[in-house]
PDB file of C-alpha atoms in Angstrom:
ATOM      1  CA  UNK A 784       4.486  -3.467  -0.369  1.00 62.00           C
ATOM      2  CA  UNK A 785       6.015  -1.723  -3.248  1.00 70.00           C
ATOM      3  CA  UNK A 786       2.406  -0.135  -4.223  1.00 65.00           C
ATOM      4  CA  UNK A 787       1.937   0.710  -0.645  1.00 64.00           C
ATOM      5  CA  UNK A 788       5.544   2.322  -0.733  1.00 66.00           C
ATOM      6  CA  UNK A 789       4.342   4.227  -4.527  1.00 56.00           C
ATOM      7  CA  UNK A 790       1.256   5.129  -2.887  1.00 58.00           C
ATOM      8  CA  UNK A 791       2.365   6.907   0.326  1.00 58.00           C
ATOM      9  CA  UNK A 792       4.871   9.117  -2.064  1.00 61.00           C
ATOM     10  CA  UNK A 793       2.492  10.109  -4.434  1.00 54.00           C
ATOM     11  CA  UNK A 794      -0.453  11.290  -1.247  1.00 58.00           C
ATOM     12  CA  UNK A 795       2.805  12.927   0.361  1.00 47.00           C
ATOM     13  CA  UNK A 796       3.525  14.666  -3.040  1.00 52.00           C
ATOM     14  CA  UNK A 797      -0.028  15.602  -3.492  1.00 50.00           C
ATOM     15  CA  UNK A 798      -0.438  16.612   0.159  1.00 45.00           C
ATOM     16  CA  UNK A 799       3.297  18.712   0.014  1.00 44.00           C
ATOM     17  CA  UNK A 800       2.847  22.097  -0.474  1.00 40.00           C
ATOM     18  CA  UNK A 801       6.613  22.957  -1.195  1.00 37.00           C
ATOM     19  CA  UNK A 802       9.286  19.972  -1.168  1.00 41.00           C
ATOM     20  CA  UNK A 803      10.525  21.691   1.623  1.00 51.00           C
ATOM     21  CA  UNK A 804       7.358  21.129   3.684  1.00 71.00           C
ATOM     22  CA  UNK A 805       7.466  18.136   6.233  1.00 77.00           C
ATOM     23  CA  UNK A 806       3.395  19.182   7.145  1.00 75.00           C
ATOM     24  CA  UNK A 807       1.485  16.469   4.638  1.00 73.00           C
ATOM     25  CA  UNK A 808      -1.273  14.856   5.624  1.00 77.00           C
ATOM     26  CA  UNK A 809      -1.761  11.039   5.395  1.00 80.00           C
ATOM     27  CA  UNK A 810      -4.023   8.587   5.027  1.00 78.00           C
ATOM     28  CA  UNK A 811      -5.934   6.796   8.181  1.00 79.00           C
ATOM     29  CA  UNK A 812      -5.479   3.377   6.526  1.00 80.00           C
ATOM     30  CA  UNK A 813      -3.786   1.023   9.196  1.00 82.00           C
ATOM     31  CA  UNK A 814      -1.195  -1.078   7.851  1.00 85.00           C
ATOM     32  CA  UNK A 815       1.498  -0.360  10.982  1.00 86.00           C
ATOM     33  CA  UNK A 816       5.398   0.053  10.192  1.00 87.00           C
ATOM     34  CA  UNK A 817       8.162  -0.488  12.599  1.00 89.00           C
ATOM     35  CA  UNK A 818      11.355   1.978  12.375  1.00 89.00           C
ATOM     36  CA  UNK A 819      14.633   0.825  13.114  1.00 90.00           C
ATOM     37  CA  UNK A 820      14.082   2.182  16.531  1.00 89.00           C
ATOM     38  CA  UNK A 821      10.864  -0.352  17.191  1.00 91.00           C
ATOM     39  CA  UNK A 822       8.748   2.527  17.288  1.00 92.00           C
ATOM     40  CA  UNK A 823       5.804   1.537  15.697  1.00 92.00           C
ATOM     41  CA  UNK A 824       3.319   3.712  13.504  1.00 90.00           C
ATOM     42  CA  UNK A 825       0.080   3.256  12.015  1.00 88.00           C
ATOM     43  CA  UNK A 826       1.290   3.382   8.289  1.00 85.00           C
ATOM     44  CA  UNK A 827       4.532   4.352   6.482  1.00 86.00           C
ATOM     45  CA  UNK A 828       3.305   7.879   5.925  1.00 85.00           C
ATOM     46  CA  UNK A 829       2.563   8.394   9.218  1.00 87.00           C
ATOM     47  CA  UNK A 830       6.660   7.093   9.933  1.00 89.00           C
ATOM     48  CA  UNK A 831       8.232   9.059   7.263  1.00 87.00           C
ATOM     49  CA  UNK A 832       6.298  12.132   8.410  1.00 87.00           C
ATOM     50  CA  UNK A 833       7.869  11.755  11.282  1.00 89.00           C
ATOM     51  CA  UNK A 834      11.018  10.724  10.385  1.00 88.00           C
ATOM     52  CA  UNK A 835      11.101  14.440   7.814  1.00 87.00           C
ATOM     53  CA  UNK A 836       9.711  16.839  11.043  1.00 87.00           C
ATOM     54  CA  UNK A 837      12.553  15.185  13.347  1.00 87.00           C
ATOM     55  CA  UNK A 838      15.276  15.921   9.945  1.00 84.00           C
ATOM     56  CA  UNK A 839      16.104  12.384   9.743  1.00 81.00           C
ATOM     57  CA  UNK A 840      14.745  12.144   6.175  1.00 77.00           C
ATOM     58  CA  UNK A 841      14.545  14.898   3.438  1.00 68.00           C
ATOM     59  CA  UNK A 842      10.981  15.949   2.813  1.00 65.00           C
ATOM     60  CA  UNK A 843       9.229  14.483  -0.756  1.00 63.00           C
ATOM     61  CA  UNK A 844      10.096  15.933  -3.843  1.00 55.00           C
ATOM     62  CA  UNK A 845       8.240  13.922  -6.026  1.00 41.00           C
ATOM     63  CA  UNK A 846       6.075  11.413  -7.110  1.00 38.00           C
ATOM     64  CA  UNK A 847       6.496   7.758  -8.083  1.00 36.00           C
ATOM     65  CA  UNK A 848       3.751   6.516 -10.434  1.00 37.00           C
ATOM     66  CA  UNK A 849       1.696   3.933  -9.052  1.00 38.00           C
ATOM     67  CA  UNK A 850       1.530   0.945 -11.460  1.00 37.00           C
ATOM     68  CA  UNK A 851      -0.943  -2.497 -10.871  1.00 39.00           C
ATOM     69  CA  UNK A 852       1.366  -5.979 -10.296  1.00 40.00           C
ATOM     70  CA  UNK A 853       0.511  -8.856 -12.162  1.00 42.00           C
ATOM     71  CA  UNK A 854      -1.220 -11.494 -10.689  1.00 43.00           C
ATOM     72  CA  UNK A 855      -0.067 -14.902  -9.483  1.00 44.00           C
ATOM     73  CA  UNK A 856      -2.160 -18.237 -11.393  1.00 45.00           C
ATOM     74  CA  UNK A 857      -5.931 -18.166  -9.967  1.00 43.00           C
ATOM     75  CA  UNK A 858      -5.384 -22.583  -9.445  1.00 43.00           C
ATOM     76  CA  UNK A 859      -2.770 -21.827  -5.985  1.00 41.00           C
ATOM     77  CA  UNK A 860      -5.662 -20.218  -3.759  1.00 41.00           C
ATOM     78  CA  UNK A 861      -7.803 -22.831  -4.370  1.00 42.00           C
ATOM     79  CA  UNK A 862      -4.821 -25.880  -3.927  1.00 41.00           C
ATOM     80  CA  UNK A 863      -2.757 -24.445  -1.136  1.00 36.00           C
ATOM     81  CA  UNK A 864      -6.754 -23.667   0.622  1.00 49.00           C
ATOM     82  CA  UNK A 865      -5.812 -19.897   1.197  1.00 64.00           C
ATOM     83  CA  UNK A 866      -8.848 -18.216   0.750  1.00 79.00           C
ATOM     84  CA  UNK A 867     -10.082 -15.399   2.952  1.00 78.00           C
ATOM     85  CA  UNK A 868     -13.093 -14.895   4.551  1.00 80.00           C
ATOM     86  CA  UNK A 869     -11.988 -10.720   4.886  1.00 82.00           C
ATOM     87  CA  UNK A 870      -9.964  -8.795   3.701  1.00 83.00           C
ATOM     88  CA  UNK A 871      -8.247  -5.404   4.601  1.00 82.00           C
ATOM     89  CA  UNK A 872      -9.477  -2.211   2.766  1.00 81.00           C
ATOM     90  CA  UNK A 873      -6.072  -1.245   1.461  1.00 81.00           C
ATOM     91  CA  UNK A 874      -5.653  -0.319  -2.657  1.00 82.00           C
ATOM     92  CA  UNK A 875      -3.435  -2.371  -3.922  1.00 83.00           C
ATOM     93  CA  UNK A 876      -4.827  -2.769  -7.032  1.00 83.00           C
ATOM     94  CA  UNK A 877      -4.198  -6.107  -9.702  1.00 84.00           C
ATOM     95  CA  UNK A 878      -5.498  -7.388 -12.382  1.00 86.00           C
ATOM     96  CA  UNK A 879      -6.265 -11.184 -13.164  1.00 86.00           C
ATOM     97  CA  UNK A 880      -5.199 -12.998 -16.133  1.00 88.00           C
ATOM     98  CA  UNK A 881      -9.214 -12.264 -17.837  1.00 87.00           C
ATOM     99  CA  UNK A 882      -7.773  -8.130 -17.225  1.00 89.00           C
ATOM    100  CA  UNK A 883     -10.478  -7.807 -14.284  1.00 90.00           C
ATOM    101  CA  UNK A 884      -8.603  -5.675 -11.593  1.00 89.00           C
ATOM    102  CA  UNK A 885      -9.307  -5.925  -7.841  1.00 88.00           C
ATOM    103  CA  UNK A 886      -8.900  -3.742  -4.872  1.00 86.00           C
ATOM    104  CA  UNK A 887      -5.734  -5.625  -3.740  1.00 84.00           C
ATOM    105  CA  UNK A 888      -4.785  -9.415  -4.014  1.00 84.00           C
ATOM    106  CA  UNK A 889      -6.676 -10.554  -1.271  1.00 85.00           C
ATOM    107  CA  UNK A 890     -10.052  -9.734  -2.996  1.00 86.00           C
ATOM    108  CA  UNK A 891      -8.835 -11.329  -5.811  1.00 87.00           C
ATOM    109  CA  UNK A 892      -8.154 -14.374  -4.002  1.00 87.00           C
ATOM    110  CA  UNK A 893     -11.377 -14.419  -2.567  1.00 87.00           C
ATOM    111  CA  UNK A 894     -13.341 -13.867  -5.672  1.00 88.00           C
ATOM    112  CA  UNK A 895     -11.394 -16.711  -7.460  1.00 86.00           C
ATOM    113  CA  UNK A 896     -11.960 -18.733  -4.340  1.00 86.00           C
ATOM    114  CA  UNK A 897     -15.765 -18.270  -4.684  1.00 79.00           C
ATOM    115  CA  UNK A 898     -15.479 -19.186  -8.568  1.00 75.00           C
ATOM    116  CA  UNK A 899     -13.896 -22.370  -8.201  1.00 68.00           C
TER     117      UNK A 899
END
């Protein structure tokens, strides 16, 4: 969640014209938020865009770096049986212990899953 969090910032930073511009675009990827509110929206860009046209957050200013997250031991899929047929097309990217980075974990999951 923390690499979806990065990379909303840095397409709202990218997107920003001025940091006082609450007009950036986002992404179409659906990964749905709830505000405190229980409004629900397709992706946290989509809520914090909100959120900045209706004042209730200051626009971006700046970016945060995205950064890949270490991955868990490949042995847990396989022993706990948790591996997925599909996966969602979100970028999450992280790397394995061999340094062979997938799209997000799930992918990884189900490539180790098809190894073992």
């Amino acid at each position: 969640m923390k690499f979806a969090t990065c990379l909303v910032l840095v397409t709202v930073a990218i997107a920003s014209a001025t940091a006082d511009d609450c007009s950036f675009g986002c992404t179409n990827v659906y990964d749905p938020v709830t505000d405190e509110n229980g409004k629900t929206y397709s992706n946290e860009c989509y809520m914090r865009l909100a959120k900045c046209q209706e004042g209730k957050i200051a626009p971006p200013s700046s970016a945060i770096p995205a950064t890949t997250e270490p991955a868990s031991s490949p042995s847990m899929w396989t022993d706990y049986g948790d591996c997925p047929d599909n996966c969602l097309d979100v970028y999450k990217p992280v790397t394995d212990e061999n340094g062979k980075t997938y799209s997000n974990d799930c992918y990884m999951r189900q490539a180790k899953c098809k190894d073992n």
